[in-house]
PDB file of C-alpha atoms in Angstrom:
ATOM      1  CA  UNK A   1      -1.280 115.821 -19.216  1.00  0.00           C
ATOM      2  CA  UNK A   2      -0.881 116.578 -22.671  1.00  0.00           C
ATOM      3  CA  UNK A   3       0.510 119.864 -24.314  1.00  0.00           C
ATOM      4  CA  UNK A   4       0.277 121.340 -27.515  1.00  0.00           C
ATOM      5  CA  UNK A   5       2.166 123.406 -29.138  1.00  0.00           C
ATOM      6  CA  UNK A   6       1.352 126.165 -31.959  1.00  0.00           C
ATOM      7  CA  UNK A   7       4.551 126.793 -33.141  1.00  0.00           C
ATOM      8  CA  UNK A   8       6.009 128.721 -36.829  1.00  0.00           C
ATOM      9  CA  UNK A   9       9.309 126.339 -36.293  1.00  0.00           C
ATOM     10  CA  UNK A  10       8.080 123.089 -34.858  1.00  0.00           C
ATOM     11  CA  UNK A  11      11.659 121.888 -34.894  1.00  0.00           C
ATOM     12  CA  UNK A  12      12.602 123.804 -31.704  1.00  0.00           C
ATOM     13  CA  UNK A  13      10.445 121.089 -30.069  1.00  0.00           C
ATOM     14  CA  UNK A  14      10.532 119.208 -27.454  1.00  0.00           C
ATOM     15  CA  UNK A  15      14.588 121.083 -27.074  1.00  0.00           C
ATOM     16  CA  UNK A  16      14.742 121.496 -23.503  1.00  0.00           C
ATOM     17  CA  UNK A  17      11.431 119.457 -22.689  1.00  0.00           C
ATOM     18  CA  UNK A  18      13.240 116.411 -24.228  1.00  0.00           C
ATOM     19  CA  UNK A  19      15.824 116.039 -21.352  1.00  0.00           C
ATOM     20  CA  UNK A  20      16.306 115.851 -17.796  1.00  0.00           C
ATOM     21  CA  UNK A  21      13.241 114.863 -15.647  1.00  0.00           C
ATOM     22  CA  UNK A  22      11.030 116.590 -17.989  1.00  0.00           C
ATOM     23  CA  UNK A  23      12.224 114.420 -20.777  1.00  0.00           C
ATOM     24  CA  UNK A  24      11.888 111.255 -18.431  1.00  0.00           C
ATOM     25  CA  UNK A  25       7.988 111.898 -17.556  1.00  0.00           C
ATOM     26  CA  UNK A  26       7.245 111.960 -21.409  1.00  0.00           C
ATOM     27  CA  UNK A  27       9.116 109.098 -21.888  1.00  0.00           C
ATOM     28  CA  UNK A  28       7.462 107.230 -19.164  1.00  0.00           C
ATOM     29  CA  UNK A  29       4.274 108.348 -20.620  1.00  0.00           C
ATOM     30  CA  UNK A  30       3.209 110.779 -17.944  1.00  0.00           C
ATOM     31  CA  UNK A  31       3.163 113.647 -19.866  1.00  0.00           C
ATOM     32  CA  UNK A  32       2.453 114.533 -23.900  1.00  0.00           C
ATOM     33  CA  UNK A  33       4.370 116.937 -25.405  1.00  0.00           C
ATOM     34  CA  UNK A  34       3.469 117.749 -28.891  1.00  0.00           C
ATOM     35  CA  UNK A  35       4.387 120.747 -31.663  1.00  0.00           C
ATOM     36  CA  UNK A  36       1.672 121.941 -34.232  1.00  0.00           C
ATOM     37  CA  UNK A  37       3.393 123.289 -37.226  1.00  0.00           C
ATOM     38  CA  UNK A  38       1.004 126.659 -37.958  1.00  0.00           C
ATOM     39  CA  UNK A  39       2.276 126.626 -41.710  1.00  0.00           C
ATOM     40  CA  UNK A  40       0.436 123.734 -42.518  1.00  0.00           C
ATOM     41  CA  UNK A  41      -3.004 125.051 -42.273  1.00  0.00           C
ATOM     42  CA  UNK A  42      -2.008 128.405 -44.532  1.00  0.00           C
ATOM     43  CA  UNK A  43      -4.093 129.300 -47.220  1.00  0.00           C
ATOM     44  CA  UNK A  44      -1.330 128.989 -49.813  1.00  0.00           C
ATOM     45  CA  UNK A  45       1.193 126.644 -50.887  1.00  0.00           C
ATOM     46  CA  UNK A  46       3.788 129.394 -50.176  1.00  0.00           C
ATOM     47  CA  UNK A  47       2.189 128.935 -46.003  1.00  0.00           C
ATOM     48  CA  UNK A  48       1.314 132.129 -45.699  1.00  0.00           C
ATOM     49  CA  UNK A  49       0.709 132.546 -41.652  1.00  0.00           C
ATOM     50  CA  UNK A  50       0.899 136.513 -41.872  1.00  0.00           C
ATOM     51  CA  UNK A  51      -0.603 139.685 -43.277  1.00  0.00           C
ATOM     52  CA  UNK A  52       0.513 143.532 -42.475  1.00  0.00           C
ATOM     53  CA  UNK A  53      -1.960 144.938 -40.128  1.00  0.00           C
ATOM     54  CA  UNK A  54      -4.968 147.150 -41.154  1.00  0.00           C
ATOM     55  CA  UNK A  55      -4.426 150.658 -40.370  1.00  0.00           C
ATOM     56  CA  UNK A  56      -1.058 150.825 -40.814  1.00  0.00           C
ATOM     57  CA  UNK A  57       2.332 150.330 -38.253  1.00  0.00           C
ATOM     58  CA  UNK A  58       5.290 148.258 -38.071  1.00  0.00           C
ATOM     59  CA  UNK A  59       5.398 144.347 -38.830  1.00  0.00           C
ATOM     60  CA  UNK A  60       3.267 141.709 -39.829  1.00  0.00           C
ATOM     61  CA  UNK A  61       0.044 140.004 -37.765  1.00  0.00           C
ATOM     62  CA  UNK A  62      -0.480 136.297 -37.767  1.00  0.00           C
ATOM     63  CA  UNK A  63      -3.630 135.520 -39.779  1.00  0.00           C
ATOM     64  CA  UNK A  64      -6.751 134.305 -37.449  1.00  0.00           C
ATOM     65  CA  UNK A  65      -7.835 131.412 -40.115  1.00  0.00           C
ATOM     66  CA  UNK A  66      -4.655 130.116 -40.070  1.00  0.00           C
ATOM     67  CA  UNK A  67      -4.564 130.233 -36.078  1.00  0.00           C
ATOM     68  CA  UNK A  68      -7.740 128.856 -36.131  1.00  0.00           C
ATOM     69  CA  UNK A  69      -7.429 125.976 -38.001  1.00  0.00           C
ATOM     70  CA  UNK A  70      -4.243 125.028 -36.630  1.00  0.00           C
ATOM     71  CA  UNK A  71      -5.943 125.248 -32.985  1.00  0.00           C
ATOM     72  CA  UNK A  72      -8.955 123.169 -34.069  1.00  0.00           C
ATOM     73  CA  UNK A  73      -6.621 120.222 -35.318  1.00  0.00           C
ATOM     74  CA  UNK A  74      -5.855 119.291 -31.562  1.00  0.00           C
ATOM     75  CA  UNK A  75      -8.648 121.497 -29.201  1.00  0.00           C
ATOM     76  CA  UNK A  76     -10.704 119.693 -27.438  1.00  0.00           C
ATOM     77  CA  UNK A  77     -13.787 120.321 -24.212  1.00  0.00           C
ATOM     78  CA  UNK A  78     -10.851 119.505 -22.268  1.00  0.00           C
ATOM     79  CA  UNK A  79      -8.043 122.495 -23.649  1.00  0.00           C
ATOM     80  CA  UNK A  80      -7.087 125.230 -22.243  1.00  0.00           C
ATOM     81  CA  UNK A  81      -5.722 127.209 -24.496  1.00  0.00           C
ATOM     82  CA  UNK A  82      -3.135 130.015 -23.485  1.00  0.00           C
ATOM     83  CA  UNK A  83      -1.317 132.836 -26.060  1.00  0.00           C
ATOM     84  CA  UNK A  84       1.874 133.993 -25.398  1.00  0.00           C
ATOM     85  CA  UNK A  85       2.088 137.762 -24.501  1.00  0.00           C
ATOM     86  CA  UNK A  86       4.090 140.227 -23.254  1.00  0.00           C
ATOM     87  CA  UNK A  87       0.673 141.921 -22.266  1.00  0.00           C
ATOM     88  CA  UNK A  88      -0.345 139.199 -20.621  1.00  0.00           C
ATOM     89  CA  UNK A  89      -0.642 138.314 -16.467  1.00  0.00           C
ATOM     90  CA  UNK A  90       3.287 137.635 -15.195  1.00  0.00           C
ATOM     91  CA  UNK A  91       3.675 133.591 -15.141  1.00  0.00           C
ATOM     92  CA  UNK A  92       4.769 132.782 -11.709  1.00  0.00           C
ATOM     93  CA  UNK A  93       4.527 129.665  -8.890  1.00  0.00           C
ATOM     94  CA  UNK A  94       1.296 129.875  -8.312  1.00  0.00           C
ATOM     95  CA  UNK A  95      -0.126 130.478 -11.915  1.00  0.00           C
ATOM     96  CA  UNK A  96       1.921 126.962 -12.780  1.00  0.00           C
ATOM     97  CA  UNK A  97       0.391 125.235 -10.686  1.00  0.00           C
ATOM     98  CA  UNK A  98      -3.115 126.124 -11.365  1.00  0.00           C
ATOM     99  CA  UNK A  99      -2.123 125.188 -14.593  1.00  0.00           C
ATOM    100  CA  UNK A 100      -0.906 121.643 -13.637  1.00  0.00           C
ATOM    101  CA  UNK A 101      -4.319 120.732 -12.390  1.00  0.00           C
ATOM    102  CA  UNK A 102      -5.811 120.749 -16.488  1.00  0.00           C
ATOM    103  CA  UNK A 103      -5.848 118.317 -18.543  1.00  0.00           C
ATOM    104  CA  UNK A 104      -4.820 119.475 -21.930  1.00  0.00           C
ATOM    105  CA  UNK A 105      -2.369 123.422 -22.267  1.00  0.00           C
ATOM    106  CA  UNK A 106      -2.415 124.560 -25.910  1.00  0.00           C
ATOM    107  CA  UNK A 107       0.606 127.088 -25.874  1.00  0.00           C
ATOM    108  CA  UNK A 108       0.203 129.127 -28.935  1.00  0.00           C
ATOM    109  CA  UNK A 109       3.386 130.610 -29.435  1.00  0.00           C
ATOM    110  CA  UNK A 110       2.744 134.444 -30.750  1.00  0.00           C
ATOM    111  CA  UNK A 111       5.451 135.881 -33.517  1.00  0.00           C
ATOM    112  CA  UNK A 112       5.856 138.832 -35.831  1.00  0.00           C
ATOM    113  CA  UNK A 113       4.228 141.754 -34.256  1.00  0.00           C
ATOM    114  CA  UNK A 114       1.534 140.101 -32.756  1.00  0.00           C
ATOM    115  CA  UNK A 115      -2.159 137.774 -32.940  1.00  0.00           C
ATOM    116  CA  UNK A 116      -4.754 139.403 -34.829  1.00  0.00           C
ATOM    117  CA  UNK A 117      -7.307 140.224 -31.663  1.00  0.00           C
ATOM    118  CA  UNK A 118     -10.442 138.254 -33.508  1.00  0.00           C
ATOM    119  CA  UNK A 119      -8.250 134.799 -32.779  1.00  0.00           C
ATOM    120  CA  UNK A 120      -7.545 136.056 -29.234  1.00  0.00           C
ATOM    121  CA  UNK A 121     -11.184 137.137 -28.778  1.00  0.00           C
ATOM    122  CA  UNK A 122     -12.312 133.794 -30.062  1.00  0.00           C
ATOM    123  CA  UNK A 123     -10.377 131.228 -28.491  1.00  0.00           C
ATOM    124  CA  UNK A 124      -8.066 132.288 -25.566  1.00  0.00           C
ATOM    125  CA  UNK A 125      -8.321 131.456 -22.605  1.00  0.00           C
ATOM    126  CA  UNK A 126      -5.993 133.317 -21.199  1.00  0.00           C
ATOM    127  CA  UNK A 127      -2.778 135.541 -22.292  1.00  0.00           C
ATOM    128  CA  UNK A 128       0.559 135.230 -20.376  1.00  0.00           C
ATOM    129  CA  UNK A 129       4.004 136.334 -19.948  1.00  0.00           C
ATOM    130  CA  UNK A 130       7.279 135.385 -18.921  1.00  0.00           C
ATOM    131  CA  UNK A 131       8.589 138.965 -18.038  1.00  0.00           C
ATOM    132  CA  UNK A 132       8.806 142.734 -18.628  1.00  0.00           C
ATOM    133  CA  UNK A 133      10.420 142.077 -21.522  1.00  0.00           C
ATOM    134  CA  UNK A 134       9.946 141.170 -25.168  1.00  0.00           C
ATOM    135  CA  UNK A 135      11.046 138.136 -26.875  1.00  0.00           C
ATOM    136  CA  UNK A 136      11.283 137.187 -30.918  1.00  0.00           C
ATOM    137  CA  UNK A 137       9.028 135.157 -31.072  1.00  0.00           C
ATOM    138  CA  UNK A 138       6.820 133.079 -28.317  1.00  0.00           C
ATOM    139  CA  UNK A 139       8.605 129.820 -28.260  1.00  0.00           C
ATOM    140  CA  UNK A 140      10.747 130.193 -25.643  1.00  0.00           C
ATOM    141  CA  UNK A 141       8.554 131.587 -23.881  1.00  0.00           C
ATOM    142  CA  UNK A 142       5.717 128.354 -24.385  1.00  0.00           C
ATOM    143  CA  UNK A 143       9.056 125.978 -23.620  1.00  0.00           C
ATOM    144  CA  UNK A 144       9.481 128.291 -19.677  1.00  0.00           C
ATOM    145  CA  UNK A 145       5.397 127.702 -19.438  1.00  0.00           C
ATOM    146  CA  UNK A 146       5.675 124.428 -20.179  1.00  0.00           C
ATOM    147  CA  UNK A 147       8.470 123.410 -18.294  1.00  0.00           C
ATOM    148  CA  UNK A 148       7.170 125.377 -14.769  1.00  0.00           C
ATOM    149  CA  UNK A 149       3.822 123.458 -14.967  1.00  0.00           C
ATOM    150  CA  UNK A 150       5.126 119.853 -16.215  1.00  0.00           C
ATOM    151  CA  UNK A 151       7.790 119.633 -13.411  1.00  0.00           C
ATOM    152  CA  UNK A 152       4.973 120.358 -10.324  1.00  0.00           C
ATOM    153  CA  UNK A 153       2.740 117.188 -11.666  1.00  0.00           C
ATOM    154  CA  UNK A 154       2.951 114.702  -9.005  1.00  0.00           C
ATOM    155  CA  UNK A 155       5.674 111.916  -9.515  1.00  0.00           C
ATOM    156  CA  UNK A 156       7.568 114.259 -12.598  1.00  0.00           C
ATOM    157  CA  UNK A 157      10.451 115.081  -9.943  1.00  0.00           C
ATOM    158  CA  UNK A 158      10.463 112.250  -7.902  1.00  0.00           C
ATOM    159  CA  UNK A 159      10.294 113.237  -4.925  1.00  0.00           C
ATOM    160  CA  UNK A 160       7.151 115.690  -4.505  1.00  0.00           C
ATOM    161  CA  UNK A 161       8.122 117.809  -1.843  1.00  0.00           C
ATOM    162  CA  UNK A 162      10.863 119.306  -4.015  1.00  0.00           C
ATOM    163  CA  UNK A 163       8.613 121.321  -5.306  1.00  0.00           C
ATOM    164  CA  UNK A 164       7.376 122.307  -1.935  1.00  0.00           C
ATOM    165  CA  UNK A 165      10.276 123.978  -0.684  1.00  0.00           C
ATOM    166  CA  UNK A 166      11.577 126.169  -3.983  1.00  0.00           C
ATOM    167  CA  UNK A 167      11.788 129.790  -4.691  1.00  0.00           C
ATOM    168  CA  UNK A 168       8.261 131.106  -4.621  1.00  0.00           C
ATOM    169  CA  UNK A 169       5.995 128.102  -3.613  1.00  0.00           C
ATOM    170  CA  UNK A 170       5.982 129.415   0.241  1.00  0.00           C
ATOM    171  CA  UNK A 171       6.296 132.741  -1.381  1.00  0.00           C
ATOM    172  CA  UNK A 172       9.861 133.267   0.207  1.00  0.00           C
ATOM    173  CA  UNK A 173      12.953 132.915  -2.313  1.00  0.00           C
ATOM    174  CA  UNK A 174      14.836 129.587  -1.349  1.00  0.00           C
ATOM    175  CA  UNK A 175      17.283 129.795   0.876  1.00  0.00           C
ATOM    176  CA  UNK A 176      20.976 128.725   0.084  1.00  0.00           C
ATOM    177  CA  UNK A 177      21.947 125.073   0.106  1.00  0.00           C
ATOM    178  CA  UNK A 178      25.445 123.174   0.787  1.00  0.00           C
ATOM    179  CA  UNK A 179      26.608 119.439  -0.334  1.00  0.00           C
ATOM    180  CA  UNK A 180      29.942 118.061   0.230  1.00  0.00           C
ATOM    181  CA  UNK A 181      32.585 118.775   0.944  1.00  0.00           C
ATOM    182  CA  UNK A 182      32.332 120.226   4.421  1.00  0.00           C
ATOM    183  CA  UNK A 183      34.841 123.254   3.273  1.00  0.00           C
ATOM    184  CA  UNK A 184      35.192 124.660   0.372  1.00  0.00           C
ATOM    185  CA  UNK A 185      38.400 127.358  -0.456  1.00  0.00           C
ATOM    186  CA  UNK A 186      38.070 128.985   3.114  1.00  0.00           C
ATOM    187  CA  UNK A 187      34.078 128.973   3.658  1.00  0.00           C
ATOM    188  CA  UNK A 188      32.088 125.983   5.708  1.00  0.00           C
ATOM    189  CA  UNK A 189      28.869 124.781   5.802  1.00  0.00           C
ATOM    190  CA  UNK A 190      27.136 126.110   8.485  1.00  0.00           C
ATOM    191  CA  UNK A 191      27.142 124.268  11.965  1.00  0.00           C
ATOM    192  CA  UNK A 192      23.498 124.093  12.328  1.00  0.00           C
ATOM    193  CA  UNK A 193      23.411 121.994   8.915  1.00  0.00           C
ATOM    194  CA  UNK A 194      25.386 119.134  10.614  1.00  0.00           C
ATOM    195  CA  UNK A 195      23.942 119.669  13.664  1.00  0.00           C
ATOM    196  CA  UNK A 196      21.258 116.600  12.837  1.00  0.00           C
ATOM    197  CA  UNK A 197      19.144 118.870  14.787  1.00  0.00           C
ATOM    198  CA  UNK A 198      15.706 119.172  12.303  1.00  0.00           C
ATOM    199  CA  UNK A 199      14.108 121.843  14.465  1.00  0.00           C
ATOM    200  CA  UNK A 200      17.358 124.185  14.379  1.00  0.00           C
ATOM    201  CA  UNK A 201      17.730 123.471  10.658  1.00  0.00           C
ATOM    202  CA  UNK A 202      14.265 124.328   9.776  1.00  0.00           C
ATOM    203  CA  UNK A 203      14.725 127.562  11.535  1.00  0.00           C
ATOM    204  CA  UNK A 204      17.495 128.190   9.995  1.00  0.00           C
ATOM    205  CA  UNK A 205      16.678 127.780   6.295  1.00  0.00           C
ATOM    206  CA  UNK A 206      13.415 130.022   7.153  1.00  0.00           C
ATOM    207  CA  UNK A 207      15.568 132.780   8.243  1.00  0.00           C
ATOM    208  CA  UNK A 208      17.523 133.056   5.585  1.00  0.00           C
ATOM    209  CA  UNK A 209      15.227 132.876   3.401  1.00  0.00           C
ATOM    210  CA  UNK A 210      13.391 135.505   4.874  1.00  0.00           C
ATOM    211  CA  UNK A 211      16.505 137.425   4.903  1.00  0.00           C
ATOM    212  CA  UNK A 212      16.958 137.052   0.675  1.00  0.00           C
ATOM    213  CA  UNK A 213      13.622 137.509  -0.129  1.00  0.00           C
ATOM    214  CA  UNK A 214      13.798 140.767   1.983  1.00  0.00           C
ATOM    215  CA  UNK A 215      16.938 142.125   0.407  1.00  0.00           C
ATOM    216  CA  UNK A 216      16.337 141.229  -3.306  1.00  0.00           C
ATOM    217  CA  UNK A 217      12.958 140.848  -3.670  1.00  0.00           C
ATOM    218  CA  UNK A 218      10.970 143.397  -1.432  1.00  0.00           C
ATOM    219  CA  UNK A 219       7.707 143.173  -3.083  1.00  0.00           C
ATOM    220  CA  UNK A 220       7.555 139.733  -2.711  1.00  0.00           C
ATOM    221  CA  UNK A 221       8.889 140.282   0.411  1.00  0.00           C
ATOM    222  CA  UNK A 222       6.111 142.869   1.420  1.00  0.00           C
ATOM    223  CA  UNK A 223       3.270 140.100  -0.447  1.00  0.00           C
ATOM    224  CA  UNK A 224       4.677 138.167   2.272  1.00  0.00           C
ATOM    225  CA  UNK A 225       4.421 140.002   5.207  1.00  0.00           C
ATOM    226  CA  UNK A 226       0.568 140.680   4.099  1.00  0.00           C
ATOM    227  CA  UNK A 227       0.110 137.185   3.773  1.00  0.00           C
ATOM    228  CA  UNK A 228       1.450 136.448   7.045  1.00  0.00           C
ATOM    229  CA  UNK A 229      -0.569 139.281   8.844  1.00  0.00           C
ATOM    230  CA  UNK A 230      -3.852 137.366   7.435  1.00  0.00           C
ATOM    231  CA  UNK A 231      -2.985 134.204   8.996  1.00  0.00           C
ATOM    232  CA  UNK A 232      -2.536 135.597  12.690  1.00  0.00           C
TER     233      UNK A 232
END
């Protein structure tokens, strides 16, 4: 896969995507990472990339021409291209994967008050957020997408069925984990876990992950039940 990213400060990049087993797949060549510097294709020496926004309001709108060009110099038939957004649908397990399956993301990483809509009309694919909440600019945001969607490609965390048993893939929260040593300050692993019994410990991690997904997260927890109810 490769990934571009449309980006005011380029030098943010890759930051997080440059280590760990993210950082590994790109340097074994599994995965592209790449950041577009928007000023370059301003109108101006200065690199203009904004303008105030007709009609009045707060802040400044980034300039469709620029956007445009920018997007052109790496767009392809093969992008998808995706705009950062606080309006846009919630990112979550089961939007990163769809989004593993393409071939080429183009994160375009919003700033200032917004996109001017004719860019967004034009050539997005699709808006999307990281939360109820708004950020300074889109980059961290395009690093979360890009992260969430690199690490389910198979062979990124070695062993694929990590991903299968996380928060949200099953649509359960995960349920709690224990390594070594066997007690820690007063509190022990539970029995069943050294048990060697795979049956018991299946049931076990299932149950309490119903159990957290129930008390922290009840719409997910109610998506679940629904969900379960179509399967019987």
């Amino acid at each position: 896969m490769r990934i571009d990213i449309l980006t005011l400060f380029p030098e943010l990049f890759p930051g997080p995507l440059g280590e760990s087993v993210i950082g590994r797949a790109a340097r074994q060549g599994m995965i592209s990472v790449n950041a577009v510097d928007v000023r370059n294709f301003a109108n101006d020496a200065r690199g203009t990339v904004d303008e105030r926004p007709y009609g009045g309001g707060p802040g400044m709108l980034m300039m469709p021409d620029v956007l445009m060009r920018a997007l052109n110099s790496v767009r392809s038939a093969d992008s998808t291209v995706i705009l950062t957004s606080p309006r846009g649908e919630v990112m979550n397990q089961r939007l990163a994967a769809e989004l593993a399956a393409e071939k080429h993301l183009i994160l375009v990483a919003g700033h200032y008050e917004g996109v001017d809509q004719r860019f967004i009309d034009l050539a997005v694919d699709r808006e999307i957020s990281i939360g109820d909440f708004v950020l300074s600019s889109g980059n961290i945001a395009a690093m979360a997408i890009a992260d969430a969607v690199i690490r389910l490609m198979p062979g990124v965390l070695g062993d694929d069925e990590s991903a299968k048993e996380e928060s949200h893939s099953m649509g359960l929260l995960e349920y709690p984990q224990y390594t070594r040593p066997p007690e820690f300050q007063g509190l022990k692993v539970p029995d069943v876990l050294l048990s060697g019994d795979h049956g018991k410990v299946a049931e076990f991690r299932k149950r309490e992950a119903e159990k957290i997904t129930r008390e922290r997260r009840p719409d997910l927890w109610e998506k679940y039940l629904q969900a379960e109810l179509k399967e019987v």
